[in-house]
Amino acid sequence: MPKLWQKTYRVNEQVERFEAAQNSALDTRLVRHDVWGSLAHAAMLTKIGVLTEDEHRALKEALCDILQLAEKGQFTITPSDEDVHTRVENYLAEVAGAAGKKIHMARSRNDQVLVDLRLYAKEQLQGLASSLLTLVETLWRFASAHTDVPMPGYTHMQRAMLSSVGLWAGAFAEALLDDEQLLSAAYSLNDQSPLGSAAGYGVPIAIDRQYTAELLGFARVQNNVVYVQNSRGKVEAAIVQALAQVMLDLSKLAQDILLFTTAEYNFFHVPQELCTGSSIMPQKRNLGVMELVRARTQTVLALQQQILGIVSGLPSGYNMDYQETKRPFMEALDVVRECLEICTLVVGSLEVNVDRLVAACTFELFATDRAYELTRTANLPFRDAYRIVGAEVTAQLDRHEPLPTESREQLVERLQKRNHLGGAGNLGLEQVAQRLAAVRSIWQERAATFETAIRRLIGPGQDDPGGQNSPTSASDGIQSEHGRA
């Protein structure tokens, strides 16, 4: 297969293998996105008179054929192809003749890979945001169903003050909504068209970058052509940094669920079909998926650092180092979406052990309540009341006797007194629901705008195999990409 950069010499096979041998699996994910970029570029070349209408028609038909072949698994990228751009262009030259040899006019593989990754990221983030918001809704429903179920609150891993299951679950719903804001900001940063920057210095031709941006559904053109190349890795890192925040919250959620489903806590129960067993201990039911969420948080943090480390200190312009950012970028997107979906499954399956939760709300949880009561009834300063109650509670705990508890009704009454904004008696779940609806609407609009642009680009009577928000399976493998120049 001829390389796009092929000249009169043959590259050493070991060099070629080192640079490109691992490229095929990753670039197979980008076939549709490369075709979309080529469709827009061909339309622009026709608009400015570089291609004739007949040439444009031939290219468009061939590009749409690639979409069909890719859907059937008949258009793949092999190591001999080097990258998706070479594979597509060689196919076009073979099928569309001279028109296929013209399509690379006014572009480079530098801006091709950038536009592919930007389009891939847009599609992936739309699907990932949908998974995130589904988990938020699941947590919101869980919180709404258990607003008055008392639960110990913990600091330093010790019982601290009265809480509720609703307060606990609502905390994670709000955390993930904040993470969505970071994800949304990264999406906006990504939503810039790099097409037309070529190798990073533009071209001496009056191309129409705004036109291609609009055809591809980008919000705007990324202006400075040098910065377009310099932003490779920066945009991916911003996305993965937002994903890392999601994972930090999922890790905390996973850790809580692991603790609260142990026999020692026994606050929650999970169905056995979500658990795996032990090869030696017949009784074991291990919630391994939550352990893996906890562990994969570290994976995403490492992927984030990998991207940042690669781009740190590079000079301006394209450098082959950038190819090493594709693998961690794609892997992070895969990992986070899968973790969101498994957390949704687990949270949606949790059963609450109300009796055990009530029994765990022992008297020391109300030491602060008692101190506040003394400030009113005995007209004491808080610090004096604090010391009196501290002595009382310490004496009770030192006796090592069974700790007194209250009835569920008494505990609910205490919860209701915590009625300030965001307290257990005033969770503000209606505000969470409003935020969720607003954010979901924004992402649905983004997805619809993107899908409309791509369908218009492909044209009537042509399907876009793969469809909107259907990310390639993680089992496709993570490879690296060949350098651009």
PDB file of C-alpha atoms in Angstrom, residues 44-236:
ATOM      1  CA  MET A  44     -15.208  22.973   0.176  1.00  0.00           C
ATOM      2  CA  LEU A  45     -12.774  22.194  -2.648  1.00  0.00           C
ATOM      3  CA  THR A  46     -15.732  22.072  -4.999  1.00  0.00           C
ATOM      4  CA  LYS A  47     -17.028  25.383  -3.672  1.00  0.00           C
ATOM      5  CA  ILE A  48     -13.727  27.141  -4.403  1.00  0.00           C
ATOM      6  CA  GLY A  49     -13.347  25.505  -7.834  1.00  0.00           C
ATOM      7  CA  VAL A  50     -10.591  22.971  -7.179  1.00  0.00           C
ATOM      8  CA  LEU A  51     -12.924  20.034  -7.875  1.00  0.00           C
ATOM      9  CA  THR A  52     -15.577  19.798 -10.554  1.00  0.00           C
ATOM     10  CA  GLU A  53     -19.113  18.762  -9.732  1.00  0.00           C
ATOM     11  CA  ASP A  54     -18.493  15.379 -11.369  1.00  0.00           C
ATOM     12  CA  GLU A  55     -15.348  14.854  -9.318  1.00  0.00           C
ATOM     13  CA  HIS A  56     -17.173  15.834  -6.170  1.00  0.00           C
ATOM     14  CA  ARG A  57     -19.975  13.421  -6.966  1.00  0.00           C
ATOM     15  CA  ALA A  58     -17.526  10.567  -7.541  1.00  0.00           C
ATOM     16  CA  LEU A  59     -15.710  11.290  -4.293  1.00  0.00           C
ATOM     17  CA  LYS A  60     -18.922  11.534  -2.303  1.00  0.00           C
ATOM     18  CA  GLU A  61     -20.181   8.219  -3.641  1.00  0.00           C
ATOM     19  CA  ALA A  62     -16.884   6.529  -2.836  1.00  0.00           C
ATOM     20  CA  LEU A  63     -16.774   8.026   0.664  1.00  0.00           C
ATOM     21  CA  CYS A  64     -20.318   6.862   1.379  1.00  0.00           C
ATOM     22  CA  ASP A  65     -19.325   3.421   0.127  1.00  0.00           C
ATOM     23  CA  ILE A  66     -16.580   3.409   2.764  1.00  0.00           C
ATOM     24  CA  LEU A  67     -19.203   4.062   5.444  1.00  0.00           C
ATOM     25  CA  GLN A  68     -21.168   1.065   4.240  1.00  0.00           C
ATOM     26  CA  LEU A  69     -18.093  -1.142   4.090  1.00  0.00           C
ATOM     27  CA  ALA A  70     -16.979  -0.067   7.544  1.00  0.00           C
ATOM     28  CA  GLU A  71     -20.371  -0.931   8.979  1.00  0.00           C
ATOM     29  CA  LYS A  72     -20.009  -4.450   7.600  1.00  0.00           C
ATOM     30  CA  GLY A  73     -16.489  -4.763   8.981  1.00  0.00           C
ATOM     31  CA  GLN A  74     -15.065  -4.753   5.456  1.00  0.00           C
ATOM     32  CA  PHE A  75     -13.056  -1.546   5.710  1.00  0.00           C
ATOM     33  CA  THR A  76     -10.360  -1.948   8.292  1.00  0.00           C
ATOM     34  CA  ILE A  77      -6.941  -0.424   8.806  1.00  0.00           C
ATOM     35  CA  THR A  78      -3.962  -2.760   8.684  1.00  0.00           C
ATOM     36  CA  PRO A  79      -0.348  -1.994   9.613  1.00  0.00           C
ATOM     37  CA  SER A  80       0.525  -1.802   5.916  1.00  0.00           C
ATOM     38  CA  ASP A  81      -2.014   1.036   5.541  1.00  0.00           C
ATOM     39  CA  GLU A  82      -0.115   3.090   8.134  1.00  0.00           C
ATOM     40  CA  ASP A  83      -3.183   5.108   9.142  1.00  0.00           C
ATOM     41  CA  VAL A  84      -6.846   5.722   8.354  1.00  0.00           C
ATOM     42  CA  HIS A  85      -6.043   8.743   6.163  1.00  0.00           C
ATOM     43  CA  THR A  86      -3.785   6.707   3.880  1.00  0.00           C
ATOM     44  CA  ARG A  87      -6.326   3.890   3.686  1.00  0.00           C
ATOM     45  CA  VAL A  88      -9.162   6.249   2.768  1.00  0.00           C
ATOM     46  CA  GLU A  89      -7.168   8.230   0.216  1.00  0.00           C
ATOM     47  CA  ASN A  90      -5.815   5.129  -1.501  1.00  0.00           C
ATOM     48  CA  TYR A  91      -9.333   3.742  -1.720  1.00  0.00           C
ATOM     49  CA  LEU A  92     -10.550   6.994  -3.262  1.00  0.00           C
ATOM     50  CA  ALA A  93      -7.732   7.001  -5.801  1.00  0.00           C
ATOM     51  CA  GLU A  94      -8.574   3.421  -6.714  1.00  0.00           C
ATOM     52  CA  VAL A  95     -12.344   3.966  -6.996  1.00  0.00           C
ATOM     53  CA  ALA A  96     -12.661   7.628  -8.058  1.00  0.00           C
ATOM     54  CA  GLY A  97      -9.479   7.881 -10.105  1.00  0.00           C
ATOM     55  CA  ALA A  98      -7.945  11.317 -10.522  1.00  0.00           C
ATOM     56  CA  ALA A  99     -10.521  12.878  -8.171  1.00  0.00           C
ATOM     57  CA  GLY A 100      -9.205  10.670  -5.389  1.00  0.00           C
ATOM     58  CA  LYS A 101      -5.706  12.020  -5.957  1.00  0.00           C
ATOM     59  CA  LYS A 102      -6.971  15.597  -5.690  1.00  0.00           C
ATOM     60  CA  ILE A 103      -8.711  15.389  -2.314  1.00  0.00           C
ATOM     61  CA  HIS A 104      -5.540  15.990  -0.311  1.00  0.00           C
ATOM     62  CA  MET A 105      -5.214  19.441  -1.866  1.00  0.00           C
ATOM     63  CA  ALA A 106      -5.013  22.103   0.896  1.00  0.00           C
ATOM     64  CA  ARG A 107      -4.859  19.714   3.827  1.00  0.00           C
ATOM     65  CA  SER A 108      -2.353  17.620   5.757  1.00  0.00           C
ATOM     66  CA  ARG A 109      -2.623  14.503   7.841  1.00  0.00           C
ATOM     67  CA  ASN A 110      -1.936  16.900  10.725  1.00  0.00           C
ATOM     68  CA  ASP A 111      -5.321  18.598  10.437  1.00  0.00           C
ATOM     69  CA  GLN A 112      -6.973  15.357   9.309  1.00  0.00           C
ATOM     70  CA  VAL A 113      -6.149  13.542  12.526  1.00  0.00           C
ATOM     71  CA  LEU A 114      -7.167  16.589  14.533  1.00  0.00           C
ATOM     72  CA  VAL A 115     -10.579  16.806  12.900  1.00  0.00           C
ATOM     73  CA  ASP A 116     -11.036  13.041  13.303  1.00  0.00           C
ATOM     74  CA  LEU A 117     -10.284  13.210  17.008  1.00  0.00           C
ATOM     75  CA  ARG A 118     -12.459  16.296  17.537  1.00  0.00           C
ATOM     76  CA  LEU A 119     -15.411  14.586  15.851  1.00  0.00           C
ATOM     77  CA  TYR A 120     -14.721  11.353  17.728  1.00  0.00           C
ATOM     78  CA  ALA A 121     -14.592  13.264  21.018  1.00  0.00           C
ATOM     79  CA  LYS A 122     -17.861  15.071  20.300  1.00  0.00           C
ATOM     80  CA  GLU A 123     -19.630  11.812  19.589  1.00  0.00           C
ATOM     81  CA  GLN A 124     -18.096  10.021  22.554  1.00  0.00           C
ATOM     82  CA  LEU A 125     -18.780  12.851  25.008  1.00  0.00           C
ATOM     83  CA  GLN A 126     -22.417  12.986  23.985  1.00  0.00           C
ATOM     84  CA  GLY A 127     -22.776   9.301  24.797  1.00  0.00           C
ATOM     85  CA  LEU A 128     -20.735   9.592  27.965  1.00  0.00           C
ATOM     86  CA  ALA A 129     -22.774  12.573  29.185  1.00  0.00           C
ATOM     87  CA  SER A 130     -25.917  10.540  28.628  1.00  0.00           C
ATOM     88  CA  SER A 131     -24.492   7.768  30.835  1.00  0.00           C
ATOM     89  CA  LEU A 132     -23.480  10.289  33.486  1.00  0.00           C
ATOM     90  CA  LEU A 133     -26.938  11.863  33.584  1.00  0.00           C
ATOM     91  CA  THR A 134     -28.564   8.435  33.783  1.00  0.00           C
ATOM     92  CA  LEU A 135     -26.499   7.757  36.915  1.00  0.00           C
ATOM     93  CA  VAL A 136     -27.496  11.170  38.325  1.00  0.00           C
ATOM     94  CA  GLU A 137     -31.147  10.305  37.760  1.00  0.00           C
ATOM     95  CA  THR A 138     -30.682   6.887  39.388  1.00  0.00           C
ATOM     96  CA  LEU A 139     -29.089   8.499  42.450  1.00  0.00           C
ATOM     97  CA  TRP A 140     -31.823  11.140  42.547  1.00  0.00           C
ATOM     98  CA  ARG A 141     -34.537   8.469  42.504  1.00  0.00           C
ATOM     99  CA  PHE A 142     -32.732   6.520  45.216  1.00  0.00           C
ATOM    100  CA  ALA A 143     -32.426   9.666  47.347  1.00  0.00           C
ATOM    101  CA  SER A 144     -36.077  10.593  46.771  1.00  0.00           C
ATOM    102  CA  ALA A 145     -37.231   7.145  47.859  1.00  0.00           C
ATOM    103  CA  HIS A 146     -35.203   7.262  51.091  1.00  0.00           C
ATOM    104  CA  THR A 147     -35.326  10.879  52.264  1.00  0.00           C
ATOM    105  CA  ASP A 148     -36.530   9.886  55.737  1.00  0.00           C
ATOM    106  CA  VAL A 149     -34.380   6.789  56.247  1.00  0.00           C
ATOM    107  CA  PRO A 150     -31.912   7.706  59.031  1.00  0.00           C
ATOM    108  CA  MET A 151     -28.277   6.852  58.644  1.00  0.00           C
ATOM    109  CA  PRO A 152     -25.137   7.613  60.626  1.00  0.00           C
ATOM    110  CA  GLY A 153     -22.892  10.265  59.153  1.00  0.00           C
ATOM    111  CA  TYR A 154     -19.144   9.661  59.450  1.00  0.00           C
ATOM    112  CA  THR A 155     -15.993  11.703  59.880  1.00  0.00           C
ATOM    113  CA  HIS A 156     -12.556  10.121  60.356  1.00  0.00           C
ATOM    114  CA  MET A 157     -14.340   6.782  59.704  1.00  0.00           C
ATOM    115  CA  GLN A 158     -16.165   7.172  63.041  1.00  0.00           C
ATOM    116  CA  ARG A 159     -19.838   7.875  63.687  1.00  0.00           C
ATOM    117  CA  ALA A 160     -20.309  11.624  63.771  1.00  0.00           C
ATOM    118  CA  MET A 161     -23.813  13.075  63.313  1.00  0.00           C
ATOM    119  CA  LEU A 162     -27.212  12.019  62.082  1.00  0.00           C
ATOM    120  CA  SER A 163     -27.579  11.755  58.323  1.00  0.00           C
ATOM    121  CA  SER A 164     -29.974   9.986  55.975  1.00  0.00           C
ATOM    122  CA  VAL A 165     -29.799   7.698  52.981  1.00  0.00           C
ATOM    123  CA  GLY A 166     -31.359  10.493  50.949  1.00  0.00           C
ATOM    124  CA  LEU A 167     -28.672  12.947  52.019  1.00  0.00           C
ATOM    125  CA  TRP A 168     -25.940  10.430  51.155  1.00  0.00           C
ATOM    126  CA  ALA A 169     -27.267   9.604  47.683  1.00  0.00           C
ATOM    127  CA  GLY A 170     -28.154  13.212  46.909  1.00  0.00           C
ATOM    128  CA  ALA A 171     -24.554  14.227  47.591  1.00  0.00           C
ATOM    129  CA  PHE A 172     -23.316  12.050  44.744  1.00  0.00           C
ATOM    130  CA  ALA A 173     -26.036  13.264  42.385  1.00  0.00           C
ATOM    131  CA  GLU A 174     -24.947  16.869  42.955  1.00  0.00           C
ATOM    132  CA  ALA A 175     -21.265  15.967  42.681  1.00  0.00           C
ATOM    133  CA  LEU A 176     -21.797  14.402  39.274  1.00  0.00           C
ATOM    134  CA  LEU A 177     -23.795  17.405  38.102  1.00  0.00           C
ATOM    135  CA  ASP A 178     -20.810  19.576  38.989  1.00  0.00           C
ATOM    136  CA  ASP A 179     -18.577  17.158  37.079  1.00  0.00           C
ATOM    137  CA  GLU A 180     -20.881  17.619  34.101  1.00  0.00           C
ATOM    138  CA  GLN A 181     -20.028  21.326  34.081  1.00  0.00           C
ATOM    139  CA  LEU A 182     -16.356  20.435  33.670  1.00  0.00           C
ATOM    140  CA  LEU A 183     -17.252  17.928  30.963  1.00  0.00           C
ATOM    141  CA  SER A 184     -19.376  20.546  29.221  1.00  0.00           C
ATOM    142  CA  ALA A 185     -16.522  23.067  29.300  1.00  0.00           C
ATOM    143  CA  ALA A 186     -14.179  20.474  27.789  1.00  0.00           C
ATOM    144  CA  TYR A 187     -16.787  19.733  25.113  1.00  0.00           C
ATOM    145  CA  SER A 188     -16.923  23.424  24.188  1.00  0.00           C
ATOM    146  CA  LEU A 189     -13.137  23.573  23.990  1.00  0.00           C
ATOM    147  CA  ASN A 190     -13.192  20.562  21.690  1.00  0.00           C
ATOM    148  CA  ASP A 191     -16.007  21.982  19.549  1.00  0.00           C
ATOM    149  CA  GLN A 192     -13.664  23.935  17.255  1.00  0.00           C
ATOM    150  CA  SER A 193     -12.842  22.947  13.689  1.00  0.00           C
ATOM    151  CA  PRO A 194      -9.111  22.474  13.032  1.00  0.00           C
ATOM    152  CA  LEU A 195      -9.644  21.690   9.340  1.00  0.00           C
ATOM    153  CA  GLY A 196      -7.714  23.972   7.030  1.00  0.00           C
ATOM    154  CA  SER A 197      -4.755  24.486   9.337  1.00  0.00           C
ATOM    155  CA  ALA A 198      -2.957  21.849   7.214  1.00  0.00           C
ATOM    156  CA  ALA A 199       0.528  21.142   8.611  1.00  0.00           C
ATOM    157  CA  GLY A 200       0.142  24.017  11.028  1.00  0.00           C
ATOM    158  CA  TYR A 201       0.863  26.982   8.769  1.00  0.00           C
ATOM    159  CA  GLY A 202      -2.187  27.176   6.527  1.00  0.00           C
ATOM    160  CA  VAL A 203      -2.027  26.993   2.717  1.00  0.00           C
ATOM    161  CA  PRO A 204      -1.518  29.570  -0.053  1.00  0.00           C
ATOM    162  CA  ILE A 205      -5.034  28.943  -1.341  1.00  0.00           C
ATOM    163  CA  ALA A 206      -8.270  30.783  -0.559  1.00  0.00           C
ATOM    164  CA  ILE A 207      -9.916  27.911   1.278  1.00  0.00           C
ATOM    165  CA  ASP A 208     -13.137  28.419   3.238  1.00  0.00           C
ATOM    166  CA  ARG A 209     -12.555  27.130   6.771  1.00  0.00           C
ATOM    167  CA  GLN A 210     -15.859  28.484   8.052  1.00  0.00           C
ATOM    168  CA  TYR A 211     -17.728  26.453   5.446  1.00  0.00           C
ATOM    169  CA  THR A 212     -16.125  23.151   6.469  1.00  0.00           C
ATOM    170  CA  ALA A 213     -16.702  23.964  10.138  1.00  0.00           C
ATOM    171  CA  GLU A 214     -20.406  24.488   9.487  1.00  0.00           C
ATOM    172  CA  LEU A 215     -20.668  21.330   7.374  1.00  0.00           C
ATOM    173  CA  LEU A 216     -19.194  19.267  10.228  1.00  0.00           C
ATOM    174  CA  GLY A 217     -21.395  20.846  12.890  1.00  0.00           C
ATOM    175  CA  PHE A 218     -18.592  22.581  14.784  1.00  0.00           C
ATOM    176  CA  ALA A 219     -19.529  25.601  16.877  1.00  0.00           C
ATOM    177  CA  ARG A 220     -16.656  27.650  15.458  1.00  0.00           C
ATOM    178  CA  VAL A 221     -13.366  27.582  13.599  1.00  0.00           C
ATOM    179  CA  GLN A 222     -10.197  27.288  15.651  1.00  0.00           C
ATOM    180  CA  ASN A 223      -8.514  30.394  14.356  1.00  0.00           C
ATOM    181  CA  ASN A 224      -4.712  30.477  14.601  1.00  0.00           C
ATOM    182  CA  VAL A 225      -3.268  27.648  12.515  1.00  0.00           C
ATOM    183  CA  VAL A 226      -0.163  27.235  14.676  1.00  0.00           C
ATOM    184  CA  TYR A 227      -2.279  27.046  17.806  1.00  0.00           C
ATOM    185  CA  VAL A 228      -4.417  24.394  16.131  1.00  0.00           C
ATOM    186  CA  GLN A 229      -1.385  22.111  16.080  1.00  0.00           C
ATOM    187  CA  ASN A 230      -0.218  23.223  19.519  1.00  0.00           C
ATOM    188  CA  SER A 231      -3.635  22.315  20.932  1.00  0.00           C
ATOM    189  CA  ARG A 232      -3.155  18.655  20.061  1.00  0.00           C
ATOM    190  CA  GLY A 233      -3.031  16.887  23.401  1.00  0.00           C
ATOM    191  CA  LYS A 234      -4.198  20.014  25.237  1.00  0.00           C
ATOM    192  CA  VAL A 235      -7.827  19.453  24.281  1.00  0.00           C
ATOM    193  CA  GLU A 236      -7.574  15.727  24.944  1.00  0.00           C
TER     194      GLU A 236
END
